[in-house]
PDB file of C-alpha atoms in Angstrom:
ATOM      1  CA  UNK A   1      92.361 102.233 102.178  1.00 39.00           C
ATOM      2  CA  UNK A   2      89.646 104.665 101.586  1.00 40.00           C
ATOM      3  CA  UNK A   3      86.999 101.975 101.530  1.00 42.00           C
ATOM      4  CA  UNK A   4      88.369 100.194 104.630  1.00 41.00           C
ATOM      5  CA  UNK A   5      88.116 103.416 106.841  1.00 37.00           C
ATOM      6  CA  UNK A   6      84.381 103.709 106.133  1.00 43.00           C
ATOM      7  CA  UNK A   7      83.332 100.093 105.649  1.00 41.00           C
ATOM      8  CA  UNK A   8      82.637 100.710 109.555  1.00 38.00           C
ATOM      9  CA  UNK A   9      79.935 103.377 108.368  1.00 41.00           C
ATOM     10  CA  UNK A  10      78.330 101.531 105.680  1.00 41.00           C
ATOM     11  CA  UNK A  11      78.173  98.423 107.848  1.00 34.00           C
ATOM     12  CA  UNK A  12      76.822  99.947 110.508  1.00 35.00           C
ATOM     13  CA  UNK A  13      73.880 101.497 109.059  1.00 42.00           C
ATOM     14  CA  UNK A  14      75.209 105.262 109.680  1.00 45.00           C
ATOM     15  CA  UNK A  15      74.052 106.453 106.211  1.00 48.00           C
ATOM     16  CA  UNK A  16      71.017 104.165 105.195  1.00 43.00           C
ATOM     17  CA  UNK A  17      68.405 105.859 106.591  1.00 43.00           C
ATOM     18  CA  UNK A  18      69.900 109.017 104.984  1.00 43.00           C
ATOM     19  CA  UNK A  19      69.966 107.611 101.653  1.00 43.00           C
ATOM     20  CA  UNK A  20      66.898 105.778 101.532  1.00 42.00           C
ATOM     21  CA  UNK A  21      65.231 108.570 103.333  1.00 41.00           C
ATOM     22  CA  UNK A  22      66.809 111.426 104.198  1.00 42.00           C
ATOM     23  CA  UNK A  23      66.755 110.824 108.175  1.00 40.00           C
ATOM     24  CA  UNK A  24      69.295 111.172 110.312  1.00 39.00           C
ATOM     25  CA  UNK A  25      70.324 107.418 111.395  1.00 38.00           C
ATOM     26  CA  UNK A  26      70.084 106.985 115.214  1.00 36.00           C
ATOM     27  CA  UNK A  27      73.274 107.331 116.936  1.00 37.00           C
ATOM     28  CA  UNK A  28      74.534 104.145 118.839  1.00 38.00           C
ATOM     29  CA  UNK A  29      73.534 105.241 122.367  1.00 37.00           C
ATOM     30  CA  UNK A  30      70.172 106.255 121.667  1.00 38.00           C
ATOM     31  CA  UNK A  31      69.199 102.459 119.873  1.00 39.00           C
ATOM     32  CA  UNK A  32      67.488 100.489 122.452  1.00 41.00           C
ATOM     33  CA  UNK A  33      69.344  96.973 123.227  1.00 40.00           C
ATOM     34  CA  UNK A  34      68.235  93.814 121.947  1.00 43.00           C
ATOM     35  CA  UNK A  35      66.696  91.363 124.221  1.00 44.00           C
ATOM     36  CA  UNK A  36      68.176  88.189 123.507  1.00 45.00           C
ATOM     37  CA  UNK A  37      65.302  86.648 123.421  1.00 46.00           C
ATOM     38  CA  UNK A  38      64.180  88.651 120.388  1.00 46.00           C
ATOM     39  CA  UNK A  39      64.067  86.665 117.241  1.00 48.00           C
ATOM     40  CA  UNK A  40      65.747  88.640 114.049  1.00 46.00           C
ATOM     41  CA  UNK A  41      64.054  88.688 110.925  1.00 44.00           C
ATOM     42  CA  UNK A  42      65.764  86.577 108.005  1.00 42.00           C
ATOM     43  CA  UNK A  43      66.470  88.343 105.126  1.00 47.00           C
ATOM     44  CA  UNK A  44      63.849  89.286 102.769  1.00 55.00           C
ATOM     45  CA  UNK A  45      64.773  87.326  99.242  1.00 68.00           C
ATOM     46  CA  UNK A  46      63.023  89.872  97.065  1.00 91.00           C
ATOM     47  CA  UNK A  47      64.491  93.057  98.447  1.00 92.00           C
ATOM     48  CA  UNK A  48      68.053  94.143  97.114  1.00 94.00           C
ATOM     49  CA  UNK A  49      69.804  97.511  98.239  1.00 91.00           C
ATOM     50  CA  UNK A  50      72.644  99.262  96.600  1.00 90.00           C
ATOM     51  CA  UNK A  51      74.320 101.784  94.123  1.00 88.00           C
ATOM     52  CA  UNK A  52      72.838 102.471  91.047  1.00 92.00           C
ATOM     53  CA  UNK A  53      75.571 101.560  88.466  1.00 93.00           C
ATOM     54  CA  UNK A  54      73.683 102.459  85.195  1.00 95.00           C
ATOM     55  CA  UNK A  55      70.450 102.649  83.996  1.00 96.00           C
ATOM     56  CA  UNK A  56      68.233 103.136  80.539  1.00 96.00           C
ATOM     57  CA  UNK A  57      63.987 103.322  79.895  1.00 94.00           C
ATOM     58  CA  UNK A  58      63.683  99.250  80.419  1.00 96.00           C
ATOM     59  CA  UNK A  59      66.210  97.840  83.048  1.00 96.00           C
ATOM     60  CA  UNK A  60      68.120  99.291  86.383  1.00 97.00           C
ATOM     61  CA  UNK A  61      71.949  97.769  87.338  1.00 97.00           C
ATOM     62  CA  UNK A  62      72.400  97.893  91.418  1.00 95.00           C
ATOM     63  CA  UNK A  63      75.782  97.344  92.745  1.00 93.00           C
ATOM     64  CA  UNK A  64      75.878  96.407  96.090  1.00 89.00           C
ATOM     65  CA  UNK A  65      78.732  96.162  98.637  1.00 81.00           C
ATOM     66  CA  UNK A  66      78.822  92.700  99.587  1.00 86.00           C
ATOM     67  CA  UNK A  67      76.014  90.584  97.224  1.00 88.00           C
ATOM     68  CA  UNK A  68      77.466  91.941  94.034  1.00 92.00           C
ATOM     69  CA  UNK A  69      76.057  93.793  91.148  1.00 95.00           C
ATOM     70  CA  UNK A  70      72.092  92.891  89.465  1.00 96.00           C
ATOM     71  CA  UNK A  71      70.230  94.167  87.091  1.00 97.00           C
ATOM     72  CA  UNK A  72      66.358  94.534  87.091  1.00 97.00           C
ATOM     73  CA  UNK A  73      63.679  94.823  84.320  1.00 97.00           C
ATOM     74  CA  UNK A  74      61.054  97.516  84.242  1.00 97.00           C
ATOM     75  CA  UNK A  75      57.172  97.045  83.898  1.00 96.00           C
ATOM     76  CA  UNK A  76      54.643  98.547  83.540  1.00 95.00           C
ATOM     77  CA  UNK A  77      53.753  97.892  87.265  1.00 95.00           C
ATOM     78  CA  UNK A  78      56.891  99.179  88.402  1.00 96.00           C
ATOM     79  CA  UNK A  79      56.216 101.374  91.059  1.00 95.00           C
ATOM     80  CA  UNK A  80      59.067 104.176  92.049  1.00 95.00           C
ATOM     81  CA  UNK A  81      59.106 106.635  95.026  1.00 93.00           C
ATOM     82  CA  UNK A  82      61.235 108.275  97.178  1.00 85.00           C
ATOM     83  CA  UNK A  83      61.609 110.158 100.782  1.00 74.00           C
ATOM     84  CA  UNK A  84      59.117 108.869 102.784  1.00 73.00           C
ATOM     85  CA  UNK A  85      56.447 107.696 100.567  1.00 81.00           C
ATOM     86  CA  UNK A  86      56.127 110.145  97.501  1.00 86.00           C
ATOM     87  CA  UNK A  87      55.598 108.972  94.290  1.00 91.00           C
ATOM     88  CA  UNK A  88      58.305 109.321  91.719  1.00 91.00           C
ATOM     89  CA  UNK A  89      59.242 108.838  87.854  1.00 93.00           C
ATOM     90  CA  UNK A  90      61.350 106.744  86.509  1.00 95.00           C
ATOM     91  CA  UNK A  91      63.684 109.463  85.292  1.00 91.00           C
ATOM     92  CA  UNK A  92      64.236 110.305  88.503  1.00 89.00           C
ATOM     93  CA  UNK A  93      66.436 107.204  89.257  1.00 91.00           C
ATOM     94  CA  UNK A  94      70.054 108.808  88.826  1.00 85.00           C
ATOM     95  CA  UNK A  95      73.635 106.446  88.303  1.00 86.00           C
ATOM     96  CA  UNK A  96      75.623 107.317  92.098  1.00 79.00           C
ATOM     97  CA  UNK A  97      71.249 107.035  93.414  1.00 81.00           C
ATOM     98  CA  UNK A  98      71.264 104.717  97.060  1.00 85.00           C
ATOM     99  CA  UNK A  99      67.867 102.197  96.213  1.00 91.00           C
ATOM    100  CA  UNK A 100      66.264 100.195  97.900  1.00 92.00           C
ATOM    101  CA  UNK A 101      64.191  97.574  95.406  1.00 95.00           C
ATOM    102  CA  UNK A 102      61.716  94.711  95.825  1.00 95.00           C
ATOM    103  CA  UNK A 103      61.529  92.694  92.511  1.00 96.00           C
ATOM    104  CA  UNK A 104      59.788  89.278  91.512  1.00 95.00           C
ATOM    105  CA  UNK A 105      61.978  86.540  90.169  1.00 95.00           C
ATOM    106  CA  UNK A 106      59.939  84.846  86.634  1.00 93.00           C
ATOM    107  CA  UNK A 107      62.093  82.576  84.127  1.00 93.00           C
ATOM    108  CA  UNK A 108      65.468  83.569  85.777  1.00 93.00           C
ATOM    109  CA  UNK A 109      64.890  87.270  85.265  1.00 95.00           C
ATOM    110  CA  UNK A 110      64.317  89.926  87.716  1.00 96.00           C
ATOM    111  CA  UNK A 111      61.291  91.978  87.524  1.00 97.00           C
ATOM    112  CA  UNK A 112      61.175  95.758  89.604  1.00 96.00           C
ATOM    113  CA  UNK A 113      58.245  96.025  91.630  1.00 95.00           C
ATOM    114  CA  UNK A 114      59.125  99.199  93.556  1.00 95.00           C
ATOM    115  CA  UNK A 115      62.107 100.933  93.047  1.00 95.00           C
ATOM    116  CA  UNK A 116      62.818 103.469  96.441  1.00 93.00           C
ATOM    117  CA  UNK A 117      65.174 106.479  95.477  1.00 90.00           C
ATOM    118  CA  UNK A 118      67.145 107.279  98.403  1.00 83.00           C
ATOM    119  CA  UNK A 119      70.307 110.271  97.694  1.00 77.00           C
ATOM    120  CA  UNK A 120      73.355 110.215  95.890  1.00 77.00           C
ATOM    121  CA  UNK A 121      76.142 109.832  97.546  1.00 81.00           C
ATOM    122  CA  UNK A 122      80.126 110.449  96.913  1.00 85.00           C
ATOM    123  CA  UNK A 123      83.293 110.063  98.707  1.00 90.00           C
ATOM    124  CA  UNK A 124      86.778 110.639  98.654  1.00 93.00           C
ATOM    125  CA  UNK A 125      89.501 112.933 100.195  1.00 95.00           C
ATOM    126  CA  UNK A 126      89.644 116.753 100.719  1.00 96.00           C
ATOM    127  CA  UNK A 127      91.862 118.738  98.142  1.00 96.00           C
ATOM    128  CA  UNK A 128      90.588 122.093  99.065  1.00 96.00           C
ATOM    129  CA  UNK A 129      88.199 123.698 101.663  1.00 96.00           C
ATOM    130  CA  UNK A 130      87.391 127.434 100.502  1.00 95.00           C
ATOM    131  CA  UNK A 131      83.928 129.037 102.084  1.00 94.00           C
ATOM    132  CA  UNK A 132      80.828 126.935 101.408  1.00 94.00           C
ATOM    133  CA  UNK A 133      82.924 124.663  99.151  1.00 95.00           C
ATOM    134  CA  UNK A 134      84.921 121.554  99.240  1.00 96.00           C
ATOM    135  CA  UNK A 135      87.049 119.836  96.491  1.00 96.00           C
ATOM    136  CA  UNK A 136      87.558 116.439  96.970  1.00 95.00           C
ATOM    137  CA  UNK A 137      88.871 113.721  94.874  1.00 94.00           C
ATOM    138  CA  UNK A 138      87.618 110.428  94.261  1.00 90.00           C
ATOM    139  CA  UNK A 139      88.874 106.805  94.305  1.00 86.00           C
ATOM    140  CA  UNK A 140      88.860 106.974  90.599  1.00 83.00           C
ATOM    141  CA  UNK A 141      90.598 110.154  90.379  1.00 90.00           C
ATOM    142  CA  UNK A 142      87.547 112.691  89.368  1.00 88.00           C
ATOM    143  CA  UNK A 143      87.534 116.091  91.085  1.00 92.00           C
ATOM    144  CA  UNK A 144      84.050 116.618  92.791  1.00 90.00           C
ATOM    145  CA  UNK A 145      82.750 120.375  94.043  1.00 92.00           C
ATOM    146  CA  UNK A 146      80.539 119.861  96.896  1.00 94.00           C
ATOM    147  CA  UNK A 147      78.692 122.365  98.371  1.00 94.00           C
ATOM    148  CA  UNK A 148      77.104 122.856 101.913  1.00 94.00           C
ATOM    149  CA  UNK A 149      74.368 125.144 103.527  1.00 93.00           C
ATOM    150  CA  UNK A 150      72.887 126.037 106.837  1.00 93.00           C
ATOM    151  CA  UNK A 151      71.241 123.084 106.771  1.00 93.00           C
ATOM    152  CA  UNK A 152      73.710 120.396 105.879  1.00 94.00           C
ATOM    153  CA  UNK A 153      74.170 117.776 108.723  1.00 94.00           C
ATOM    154  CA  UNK A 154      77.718 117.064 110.046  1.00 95.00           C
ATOM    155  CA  UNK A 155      79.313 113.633 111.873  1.00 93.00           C
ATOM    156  CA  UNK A 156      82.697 112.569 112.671  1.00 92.00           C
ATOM    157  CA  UNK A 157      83.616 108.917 112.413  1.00 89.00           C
ATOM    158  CA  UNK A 158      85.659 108.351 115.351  1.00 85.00           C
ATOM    159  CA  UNK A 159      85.956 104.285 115.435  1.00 82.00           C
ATOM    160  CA  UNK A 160      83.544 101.273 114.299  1.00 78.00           C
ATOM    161  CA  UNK A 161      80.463 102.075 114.588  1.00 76.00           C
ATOM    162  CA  UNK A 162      81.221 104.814 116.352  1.00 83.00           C
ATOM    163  CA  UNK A 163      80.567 108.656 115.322  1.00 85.00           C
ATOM    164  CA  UNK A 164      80.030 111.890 117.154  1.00 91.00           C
ATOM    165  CA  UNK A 165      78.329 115.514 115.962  1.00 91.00           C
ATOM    166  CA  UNK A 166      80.232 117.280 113.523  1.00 92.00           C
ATOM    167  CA  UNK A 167      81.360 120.918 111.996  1.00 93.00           C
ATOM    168  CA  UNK A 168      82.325 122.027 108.538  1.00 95.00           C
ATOM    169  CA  UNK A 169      85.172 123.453 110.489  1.00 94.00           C
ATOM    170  CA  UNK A 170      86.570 119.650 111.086  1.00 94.00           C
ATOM    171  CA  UNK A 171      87.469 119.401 107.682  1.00 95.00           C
ATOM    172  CA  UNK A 172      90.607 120.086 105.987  1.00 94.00           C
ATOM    173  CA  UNK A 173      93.135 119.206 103.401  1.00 95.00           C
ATOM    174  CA  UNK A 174      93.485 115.564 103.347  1.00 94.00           C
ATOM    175  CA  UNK A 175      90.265 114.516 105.719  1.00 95.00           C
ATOM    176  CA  UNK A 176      88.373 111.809 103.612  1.00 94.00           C
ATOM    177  CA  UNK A 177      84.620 111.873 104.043  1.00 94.00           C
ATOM    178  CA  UNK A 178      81.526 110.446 102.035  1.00 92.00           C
ATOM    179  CA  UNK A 179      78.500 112.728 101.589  1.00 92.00           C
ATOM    180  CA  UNK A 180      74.843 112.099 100.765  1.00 87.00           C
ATOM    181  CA  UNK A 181      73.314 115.103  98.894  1.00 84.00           C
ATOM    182  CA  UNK A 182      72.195 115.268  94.673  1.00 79.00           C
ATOM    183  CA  UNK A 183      73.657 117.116  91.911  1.00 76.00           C
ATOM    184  CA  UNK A 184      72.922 120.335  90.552  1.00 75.00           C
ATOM    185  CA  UNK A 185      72.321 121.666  87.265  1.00 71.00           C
ATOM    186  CA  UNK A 186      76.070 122.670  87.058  1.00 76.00           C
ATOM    187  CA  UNK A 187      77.230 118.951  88.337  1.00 76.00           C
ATOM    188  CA  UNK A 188      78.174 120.141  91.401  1.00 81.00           C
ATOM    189  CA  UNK A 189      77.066 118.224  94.724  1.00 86.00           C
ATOM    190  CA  UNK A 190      75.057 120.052  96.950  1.00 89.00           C
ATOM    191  CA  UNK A 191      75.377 117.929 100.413  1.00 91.00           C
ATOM    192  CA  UNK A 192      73.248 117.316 102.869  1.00 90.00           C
ATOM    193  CA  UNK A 193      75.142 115.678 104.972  1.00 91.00           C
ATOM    194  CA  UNK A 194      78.743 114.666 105.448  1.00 94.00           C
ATOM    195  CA  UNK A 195      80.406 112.152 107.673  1.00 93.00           C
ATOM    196  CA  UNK A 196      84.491 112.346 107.548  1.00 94.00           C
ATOM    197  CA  UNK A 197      87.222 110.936 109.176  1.00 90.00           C
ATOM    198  CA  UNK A 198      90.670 112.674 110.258  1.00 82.00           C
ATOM    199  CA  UNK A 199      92.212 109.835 111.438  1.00 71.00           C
TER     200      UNK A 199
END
């Protein structure tokens, strides 16, 4: 159920740019229209997106959403960065880590030639709001401890592809939300930003 409420988000780009990038995505109204005229570009066949599933010193697993799970080989060429365009190590690449990769296919194996870090990201529903803290609890049944700031960035899925500006007030007990953020020395999530849905 959980997955079905935001496959609207995930589908409709809400949180890509924040997790490759950090950016806010555009909302709907503000995207310019496509002429129809306008040729789309086909899909590039050395670029893969997803979730990092697991990683070690020589090879990264990426799960993604609709085209499955696949795992990549390091070289010494590999280049990783993340934000906008800052170089990065390879320790930097976390499991839970939204990247974006561009790889090189030789002898049926899949060789990384830039690895882009975007944020972590977790979701489930609210068990407890208290101050700058939320409890929620996963799909898998793991308690998570988020935590927000001043500057953590707030939307309200209201329908497909639809969201609106948001408030840590909004949430409550039993609201289910996804957040983008990175973990702390004490595992907890510090968010910076959260998109939920009370419906």
């Amino acid at each position: 159920m959980f997955g079905k409420i935001f496959a609207g988000v995930a589908t409709a780009g809400v949180l890509a740019g924040v997790l490759a990038t950090g950016a806010m995505a555009a909302t709907p109204s503000a995207a310019p229209s496509a002429s129809p005229t306008t040729k789309q570009r086909p899909a590039l066949k050395d670029a893969f997106a997803g979730t990092v599933t697991a990683i070690n010193g020589t090879q990264l697993t990426v799960k993604n959403a609709k085209a499955g799970s696949k795992t990549f080989l390091r070289t010494d060429a590999t280049v990783v960065i993340k934000g906008r365009n800052d170089k990065a190590s390879w320790s930097e690449i976390e499991v839970n880590s939204h990247v974006a990769v561009r790889y090189e296919t030789r002898d049926g194996k899949l060789y990384l030639k830039r690895v882009h870090i975007g944020r972590a990201h977790v979701a489930g529903k609210v068990e407890a709001v208290n101050g700058s803290l939320i409890t929620i609890r996963t799909r898998d049944g793991k308690d998570v401890k988020l935590t927000v700031n001043a500057s953590t960035k707030y939307f309200e899925v209201t329908g497909k592809k639809q969201r609106q500006a948001g408030s840590l007030k909004d949430i409550h007990t039993g609201t289910r939300l996804i957040a983008a953020g990175s973990y702390d020395a004490s595992h907890n999530f510090d968010a910076a930003l959260v998109a939920y849905r009370n419906k």
